[in-house]
Amino acid sequence: MQFAGRSVRHTVLLGLTVFGQLLVASCPAATLRGQEVRGGETLDLQFPVSSYFQESAAQGGNPRPTTGRALLMFPKNFDPARSWPILIVTSTTDFDRTSIMDAPWYRDAAMVEGWVVLATDATIRPRTDSVLWRLAMLTAGLQMIRDNWPQSARWPAAFAGFSGGAKSSGFLGAMLAKNGGFKICGFFLAGMNADRLSAAYHDYQPPADFLSVPVWLSSGTADQIARPGAEEGVFYSLKRTGFQQVRLEHFSGGHELKGEEIQRALHWFREVGKF
């Protein structure tokens, strides 16, 4: 009887296992523009750019980009039916760098904290790598994601940039915030020697709640480009503008990014935003 009982239990467990596998197999995988999305992996895709964003990108004599490129990194257990914070990476325009080149620097920290990483670009190079060019490609990329996953319009988003990318992040954030319908939950600004976020606030005049967005300034104690004194000047300038939640964090190092600092900042954004 004991042997028979074990056989029955084994059969039941085997049946439940097979049933569970069938359920998983029957659930369609998440896709973005027809490409399968897997948690813990990176997706590099292209998307068409509407005439509206083409015209925006072409201001200042740039060519009209008809195709965009998006690099997305997804945390484990990613499911687009749930809410996920997005980290938007922006690179400096110096040295012909693109945001897609910088995105891998943020991957490890974002995966630990459960963030999606997004970087966008065109498939052609601009004559002038302007903020308007980058804004057009970023907005087109976000629209592509929203067209596929409408619920993503409610996901919080933070901006991250290093050196010149930090300066550009402030302008992109202010310009997107001005149009409304975009939930900004943080700015991670590393190695920034001048306060461009306040300038963006004054130039584009986003809603007043923009000043409540948390700002993390990351500064190397031996940075010879964005010296600690300059970073302190940025901190006090932001406070004078009215930004309510600004942290200046120093680390041992030079003009560089620290993964530990990125992770701490993303964790803080979650705490402040309660998401």
mmCIF file of C-alpha atoms in Angstrom:
data_model
loop_
_atom_site.group_PDB
_atom_site.id
_atom_site.type_symbol
_atom_site.label_atom_id
_atom_site.label_comp_id
_atom_site.label_asym_id
_atom_site.label_seq_id
_atom_site.Cartn_x
_atom_site.Cartn_y
_atom_site.Cartn_z
ATOM 1 C CA MET A 1 0.000 0.000 0.000
ATOM 2 C CA GLN A 2 2.863 2.329 0.788
ATOM 3 C CA PHE A 3 4.353 1.724 -2.664
ATOM 4 C CA ALA A 4 1.000 2.342 -4.296
ATOM 5 C CA GLY A 5 0.553 5.588 -2.343
ATOM 6 C CA ARG A 6 3.913 6.857 -3.507
ATOM 7 C CA SER A 7 3.037 5.993 -7.079
ATOM 8 C CA VAL A 8 -0.209 7.939 -6.829
ATOM 9 C CA ARG A 9 1.581 10.976 -5.368
ATOM 10 C CA HIS A 10 4.262 10.759 -8.031
ATOM 11 C CA THR A 11 1.617 10.606 -10.760
ATOM 12 C CA VAL A 12 -0.235 13.602 -9.331
ATOM 13 C CA LEU A 13 2.952 15.676 -9.019
ATOM 14 C CA LEU A 14 4.005 14.740 -12.537
ATOM 15 C CA GLY A 15 0.578 15.702 -13.833
ATOM 16 C CA LEU A 16 0.717 19.087 -12.079
ATOM 17 C CA THR A 17 4.183 19.734 -13.488
ATOM 18 C CA VAL A 18 3.092 18.923 -17.024
ATOM 19 C CA PHE A 19 -0.057 21.051 -16.574
ATOM 20 C CA GLY A 20 2.063 23.989 -15.381
ATOM 21 C CA GLN A 21 4.361 23.656 -18.378
ATOM 22 C CA LEU A 22 1.368 23.646 -20.694
ATOM 23 C CA LEU A 23 0.059 26.833 -19.054
ATOM 24 C CA VAL A 24 3.411 28.563 -19.529
ATOM 25 C CA ALA A 25 3.599 27.369 -23.116
ATOM 26 C CA SER A 26 0.093 28.653 -23.819
ATOM 27 C CA CYS A 27 0.855 32.186 -22.542
ATOM 28 C CA PRO A 28 2.160 34.368 -25.394
ATOM 29 C CA ALA A 29 5.580 35.940 -24.804
ATOM 30 C CA ALA A 30 5.784 39.720 -24.510
ATOM 31 C CA THR A 31 6.776 41.386 -27.760
ATOM 32 C CA LEU A 32 7.826 44.855 -28.885
ATOM 33 C CA ARG A 33 7.423 45.606 -32.582
ATOM 34 C CA GLY A 34 7.167 41.884 -33.176
ATOM 35 C CA GLN A 35 10.390 41.023 -31.342
ATOM 36 C CA GLU A 36 10.244 38.821 -28.268
ATOM 37 C CA VAL A 37 11.073 40.527 -24.993
ATOM 38 C CA ARG A 38 12.872 38.444 -22.371
ATOM 39 C CA GLY A 39 13.527 39.517 -18.806
ATOM 40 C CA GLY A 40 17.206 39.963 -18.043
ATOM 41 C CA GLU A 41 18.099 40.494 -21.698
ATOM 42 C CA THR A 42 18.761 43.367 -24.101
ATOM 43 C CA LEU A 43 16.687 44.269 -27.146
ATOM 44 C CA ASP A 44 18.142 46.319 -30.002
ATOM 45 C CA LEU A 45 15.482 47.288 -32.531
ATOM 46 C CA GLN A 46 14.634 49.790 -35.238
ATOM 47 C CA PHE A 47 11.374 51.661 -35.685
ATOM 48 C CA PRO A 48 9.878 54.076 -38.235
ATOM 49 C CA VAL A 49 9.938 57.788 -37.386
ATOM 50 C CA SER A 50 6.784 59.765 -38.178
ATOM 51 C CA SER A 51 6.974 62.911 -40.321
ATOM 52 C CA TYR A 52 6.294 65.061 -37.241
ATOM 53 C CA PHE A 53 9.419 63.816 -35.445
ATOM 54 C CA GLN A 54 11.397 63.914 -38.687
ATOM 55 C CA GLU A 55 10.642 67.624 -39.002
ATOM 56 C CA SER A 56 11.567 68.255 -35.377
ATOM 57 C CA ALA A 57 14.892 66.454 -35.771
ATOM 58 C CA ALA A 58 15.677 68.278 -39.016
ATOM 59 C CA GLN A 59 15.626 71.735 -37.425
ATOM 60 C CA GLY A 60 18.948 73.536 -37.744
ATOM 61 C CA GLY A 61 19.840 71.924 -41.051
ATOM 62 C CA ASN A 62 19.903 68.293 -39.966
ATOM 63 C CA PRO A 63 18.783 65.496 -42.304
ATOM 64 C CA ARG A 64 15.356 63.907 -41.821
ATOM 65 C CA PRO A 65 15.734 60.603 -39.965
ATOM 66 C CA THR A 66 13.162 58.099 -41.221
ATOM 67 C CA THR A 67 14.250 55.250 -38.945
ATOM 68 C CA GLY A 68 15.081 55.258 -35.257
ATOM 69 C CA ARG A 69 16.995 52.808 -33.119
ATOM 70 C CA ALA A 70 16.188 51.866 -29.550
ATOM 71 C CA LEU A 71 18.311 49.885 -27.115
ATOM 72 C CA LEU A 72 16.330 48.492 -24.177
ATOM 73 C CA MET A 73 17.543 46.444 -21.231
ATOM 74 C CA PHE A 74 14.941 44.579 -19.198
ATOM 75 C CA PRO A 75 15.202 43.363 -15.590
ATOM 76 C CA LYS A 76 14.489 39.762 -14.681
ATOM 77 C CA ASN A 77 10.816 38.781 -14.503
ATOM 78 C CA PHE A 78 9.912 41.692 -16.754
ATOM 79 C CA ASP A 79 6.227 41.715 -17.665
ATOM 80 C CA PRO A 80 4.852 44.749 -19.555
ATOM 81 C CA ALA A 81 1.500 44.264 -17.829
ATOM 82 C CA ARG A 82 3.163 45.525 -14.632
ATOM 83 C CA SER A 83 4.529 49.003 -13.958
ATOM 84 C CA TRP A 84 8.291 49.469 -14.431
ATOM 85 C CA PRO A 85 10.425 52.582 -13.970
ATOM 86 C CA ILE A 86 12.448 53.559 -17.046
ATOM 87 C CA LEU A 87 15.968 54.973 -16.928
ATOM 88 C CA ILE A 88 16.574 57.170 -19.975
ATOM 89 C CA VAL A 89 20.269 57.424 -20.790
ATOM 90 C CA THR A 90 21.740 60.436 -22.577
ATOM 91 C CA SER A 91 25.380 60.697 -23.627
ATOM 92 C CA THR A 92 27.598 63.679 -24.227
ATOM 93 C CA THR A 93 27.750 65.013 -27.784
ATOM 94 C CA ASP A 94 31.554 65.129 -27.578
ATOM 95 C CA PHE A 95 33.779 62.506 -29.209
ATOM 96 C CA ASP A 96 30.892 61.370 -31.454
ATOM 97 C CA ARG A 97 29.360 59.451 -28.574
ATOM 98 C CA THR A 98 25.751 58.320 -28.692
ATOM 99 C CA SER A 99 23.339 57.445 -25.901
ATOM 100 C CA ILE A 100 23.274 53.847 -27.124
ATOM 101 C CA MET A 101 27.025 53.664 -26.512
ATOM 102 C CA ASP A 102 26.598 54.826 -22.898
ATOM 103 C CA ALA A 103 23.582 52.681 -21.978
ATOM 104 C CA PRO A 104 25.599 49.551 -20.959
ATOM 105 C CA TRP A 105 27.291 51.600 -18.195
ATOM 106 C CA TYR A 106 23.958 51.726 -16.365
ATOM 107 C CA ARG A 107 22.810 48.160 -16.965
ATOM 108 C CA ASP A 108 24.066 46.343 -13.858
ATOM 109 C CA ALA A 109 22.744 48.919 -11.385
ATOM 110 C CA ALA A 110 19.405 49.161 -13.167
ATOM 111 C CA MET A 111 18.929 45.391 -13.264
ATOM 112 C CA VAL A 112 19.550 45.090 -9.523
ATOM 113 C CA GLU A 113 17.021 47.837 -8.760
ATOM 114 C CA GLY A 114 14.418 46.611 -11.261
ATOM 115 C CA TRP A 115 14.564 49.373 -13.882
ATOM 116 C CA VAL A 116 14.209 49.273 -17.658
ATOM 117 C CA VAL A 117 17.092 51.066 -19.427
ATOM 118 C CA LEU A 118 16.310 52.986 -22.632
ATOM 119 C CA ALA A 119 18.610 54.742 -25.092
ATOM 120 C CA THR A 120 17.586 56.038 -28.517
ATOM 121 C CA ASP A 121 19.229 57.295 -31.680
ATOM 122 C CA ALA A 122 18.629 57.545 -35.412
ATOM 123 C CA THR A 123 20.138 55.163 -37.938
ATOM 124 C CA ILE A 124 21.853 58.138 -39.607
ATOM 125 C CA ARG A 125 24.167 60.721 -38.104
ATOM 126 C CA PRO A 126 23.092 64.367 -37.720
ATOM 127 C CA ARG A 127 25.086 67.290 -39.015
ATOM 128 C CA THR A 128 24.589 68.883 -35.594
ATOM 129 C CA ASP A 129 23.967 66.600 -32.620
ATOM 130 C CA SER A 130 21.540 69.025 -31.004
ATOM 131 C CA VAL A 131 19.136 68.704 -28.097
ATOM 132 C CA LEU A 132 16.248 68.976 -30.601
ATOM 133 C CA TRP A 133 17.658 66.042 -32.580
ATOM 134 C CA ARG A 134 17.919 63.932 -29.440
ATOM 135 C CA LEU A 135 14.520 65.013 -28.180
ATOM 136 C CA ALA A 136 12.873 64.007 -31.459
ATOM 137 C CA MET A 137 14.461 60.550 -31.440
ATOM 138 C CA LEU A 138 13.723 59.986 -27.752
ATOM 139 C CA THR A 139 10.097 61.071 -28.096
ATOM 140 C CA ALA A 140 9.661 58.923 -31.194
ATOM 141 C CA GLY A 141 11.117 55.962 -29.305
ATOM 142 C CA LEU A 142 8.840 56.512 -26.316
ATOM 143 C CA GLN A 143 5.857 56.790 -28.656
ATOM 144 C CA MET A 144 6.819 53.491 -30.269
ATOM 145 C CA ILE A 145 6.856 51.823 -26.850
ATOM 146 C CA ARG A 146 3.496 53.373 -25.921
ATOM 147 C CA ASP A 147 1.946 52.257 -29.214
ATOM 148 C CA ASN A 148 2.898 48.685 -28.338
ATOM 149 C CA TRP A 149 2.309 48.924 -24.583
ATOM 150 C CA PRO A 150 -0.215 51.722 -23.900
ATOM 151 C CA GLN A 151 0.095 51.153 -20.143
ATOM 152 C CA SER A 152 3.743 52.287 -20.309
ATOM 153 C CA ALA A 153 2.496 55.885 -20.529
ATOM 154 C CA ARG A 154 1.982 55.665 -16.762
ATOM 155 C CA TRP A 155 5.444 54.307 -15.975
ATOM 156 C CA PRO A 156 7.770 56.691 -14.104
ATOM 157 C CA ALA A 157 10.950 57.732 -15.900
ATOM 158 C CA ALA A 158 14.291 59.087 -14.705
ATOM 159 C CA PHE A 159 17.042 60.720 -16.751
ATOM 160 C CA ALA A 160 20.701 59.790 -16.445
ATOM 161 C CA GLY A 161 23.768 61.335 -17.986
ATOM 162 C CA PHE A 162 27.490 61.725 -17.496
ATOM 163 C CA SER A 163 29.372 64.993 -18.110
ATOM 164 C CA GLY A 164 27.832 66.575 -21.213
ATOM 165 C CA GLY A 165 25.139 63.907 -21.116
ATOM 166 C CA ALA A 166 24.101 65.157 -17.683
ATOM 167 C CA LYS A 167 23.638 68.665 -19.086
ATOM 168 C CA SER A 168 21.562 67.380 -22.002
ATOM 169 C CA SER A 169 19.447 65.247 -19.649
ATOM 170 C CA GLY A 170 18.211 68.357 -17.879
ATOM 171 C CA PHE A 171 17.014 69.949 -21.108
ATOM 172 C CA LEU A 172 15.347 66.755 -22.351
ATOM 173 C CA GLY A 173 13.554 66.323 -19.038
ATOM 174 C CA ALA A 174 12.306 69.910 -18.913
ATOM 175 C CA MET A 175 11.119 69.838 -22.514
ATOM 176 C CA LEU A 176 9.194 66.594 -22.034
ATOM 177 C CA ALA A 177 7.745 67.770 -18.720
ATOM 178 C CA LYS A 178 6.461 70.987 -20.312
ATOM 179 C CA ASN A 179 4.121 69.049 -22.594
ATOM 180 C CA GLY A 180 2.603 67.122 -19.669
ATOM 181 C CA GLY A 181 1.601 63.480 -19.549
ATOM 182 C CA PHE A 182 5.136 62.401 -18.677
ATOM 183 C CA LYS A 183 5.965 61.285 -15.141
ATOM 184 C CA ILE A 184 9.564 62.205 -14.291
ATOM 185 C CA CYS A 185 10.819 60.579 -11.097
ATOM 186 C CA GLY A 186 14.478 61.595 -10.980
ATOM 187 C CA PHE A 187 17.668 62.990 -12.480
ATOM 188 C CA PHE A 188 21.027 61.233 -12.075
ATOM 189 C CA LEU A 189 23.646 63.786 -13.109
ATOM 190 C CA ALA A 190 27.285 62.690 -12.908
ATOM 191 C CA GLY A 191 30.405 64.750 -13.512
ATOM 192 C CA MET A 192 28.486 67.958 -14.301
ATOM 193 C CA ASN A 193 30.403 71.206 -13.789
ATOM 194 C CA ALA A 194 27.602 73.682 -14.662
ATOM 195 C CA ASP A 195 23.943 73.852 -13.695
ATOM 196 C CA ARG A 196 22.069 73.331 -16.952
ATOM 197 C CA LEU A 197 18.988 71.889 -15.242
ATOM 198 C CA SER A 198 18.064 75.287 -13.793
ATOM 199 C CA ALA A 199 18.643 76.875 -17.189
ATOM 200 C CA ALA A 200 16.310 74.305 -18.750
ATOM 201 C CA TYR A 201 13.688 75.022 -16.102
ATOM 202 C CA HIS A 202 13.813 78.755 -16.787
ATOM 203 C CA ASP A 203 13.904 78.347 -20.585
ATOM 204 C CA TYR A 204 11.055 75.861 -20.981
ATOM 205 C CA GLN A 205 8.996 76.570 -17.848
ATOM 206 C CA PRO A 206 7.637 73.091 -17.101
ATOM 207 C CA PRO A 207 4.884 72.745 -14.439
ATOM 208 C CA ALA A 208 5.766 73.789 -10.897
ATOM 209 C CA ASP A 209 5.926 70.185 -9.658
ATOM 210 C CA PHE A 210 9.073 69.794 -11.785
ATOM 211 C CA LEU A 211 10.918 71.358 -8.845
ATOM 212 C CA SER A 212 9.935 68.396 -6.647
ATOM 213 C CA VAL A 213 11.724 65.876 -8.882
ATOM 214 C CA PRO A 214 14.659 64.379 -6.922
ATOM 215 C CA VAL A 215 18.123 65.200 -8.275
ATOM 216 C CA TRP A 216 21.242 63.140 -7.523
ATOM 217 C CA LEU A 217 24.605 64.793 -8.255
ATOM 218 C CA SER A 218 27.476 62.311 -8.445
ATOM 219 C CA SER A 219 30.956 63.801 -7.990
ATOM 220 C CA GLY A 220 34.437 62.277 -7.946
ATOM 221 C CA THR A 221 36.720 63.740 -5.311
ATOM 222 C CA ALA A 222 39.619 63.768 -7.794
ATOM 223 C CA ASP A 223 37.620 64.929 -10.823
ATOM 224 C CA GLN A 224 39.699 67.453 -12.754
ATOM 225 C CA ILE A 225 36.927 68.316 -15.248
ATOM 226 C CA ALA A 226 33.919 68.647 -12.961
ATOM 227 C CA ARG A 227 35.822 69.620 -9.844
ATOM 228 C CA PRO A 228 34.141 69.097 -6.455
ATOM 229 C CA GLY A 229 33.898 72.857 -5.999
ATOM 230 C CA ALA A 230 32.040 73.194 -9.295
ATOM 231 C CA GLU A 231 29.693 70.374 -8.289
ATOM 232 C CA GLU A 232 28.956 72.195 -5.046
ATOM 233 C CA GLY A 233 28.165 75.284 -7.108
ATOM 234 C CA VAL A 234 25.664 73.207 -9.117
ATOM 235 C CA PHE A 235 24.094 71.971 -5.877
ATOM 236 C CA TYR A 236 23.542 75.466 -4.481
ATOM 237 C CA SER A 237 22.361 76.799 -7.827
ATOM 238 C CA LEU A 238 19.680 74.084 -7.981
ATOM 239 C CA LYS A 239 18.577 74.903 -4.443
ATOM 240 C CA ARG A 240 18.305 78.611 -5.302
ATOM 241 C CA THR A 241 16.169 77.744 -8.310
ATOM 242 C CA GLY A 242 13.790 75.945 -5.990
ATOM 243 C CA PHE A 243 14.560 72.265 -6.481
ATOM 244 C CA GLN A 244 13.402 70.683 -3.254
ATOM 245 C CA GLN A 245 15.236 67.355 -3.193
ATOM 246 C CA VAL A 246 18.863 67.575 -4.246
ATOM 247 C CA ARG A 247 21.660 65.293 -3.064
ATOM 248 C CA LEU A 248 25.361 65.852 -3.755
ATOM 249 C CA GLU A 249 27.254 62.600 -3.260
ATOM 250 C CA HIS A 250 31.040 62.359 -3.480
ATOM 251 C CA PHE A 251 32.964 59.187 -4.253
ATOM 252 C CA SER A 252 36.661 58.374 -4.409
ATOM 253 C CA GLY A 253 37.621 58.738 -8.050
ATOM 254 C CA GLY A 254 37.953 61.069 -11.014
ATOM 255 C CA HIS A 255 35.789 62.028 -13.976
ATOM 256 C CA GLU A 256 33.930 58.752 -14.172
ATOM 257 C CA LEU A 257 30.733 56.871 -13.434
ATOM 258 C CA LYS A 258 30.394 54.610 -10.406
ATOM 259 C CA GLY A 259 27.933 51.749 -10.594
ATOM 260 C CA GLU A 260 27.378 51.859 -6.838
ATOM 261 C CA GLU A 261 26.329 55.505 -7.090
ATOM 262 C CA ILE A 262 23.897 54.767 -9.917
ATOM 263 C CA GLN A 263 22.316 51.981 -7.878
ATOM 264 C CA ARG A 264 22.007 54.165 -4.770
ATOM 265 C CA ALA A 265 20.374 56.912 -6.814
ATOM 266 C CA LEU A 266 17.839 54.569 -8.429
ATOM 267 C CA HIS A 267 16.986 53.154 -5.015
ATOM 268 C CA TRP A 268 16.497 56.685 -3.667
ATOM 269 C CA PHE A 269 14.232 57.636 -6.575
ATOM 270 C CA ARG A 270 12.034 54.662 -5.693
ATOM 271 C CA GLU A 271 11.919 55.680 -2.050
ATOM 272 C CA VAL A 272 11.010 59.270 -2.818
ATOM 273 C CA GLY A 273 8.459 58.382 -5.498
ATOM 274 C CA LYS A 274 7.040 55.433 -3.536
ATOM 275 C CA PHE A 275 6.896 53.147 -6.559
#
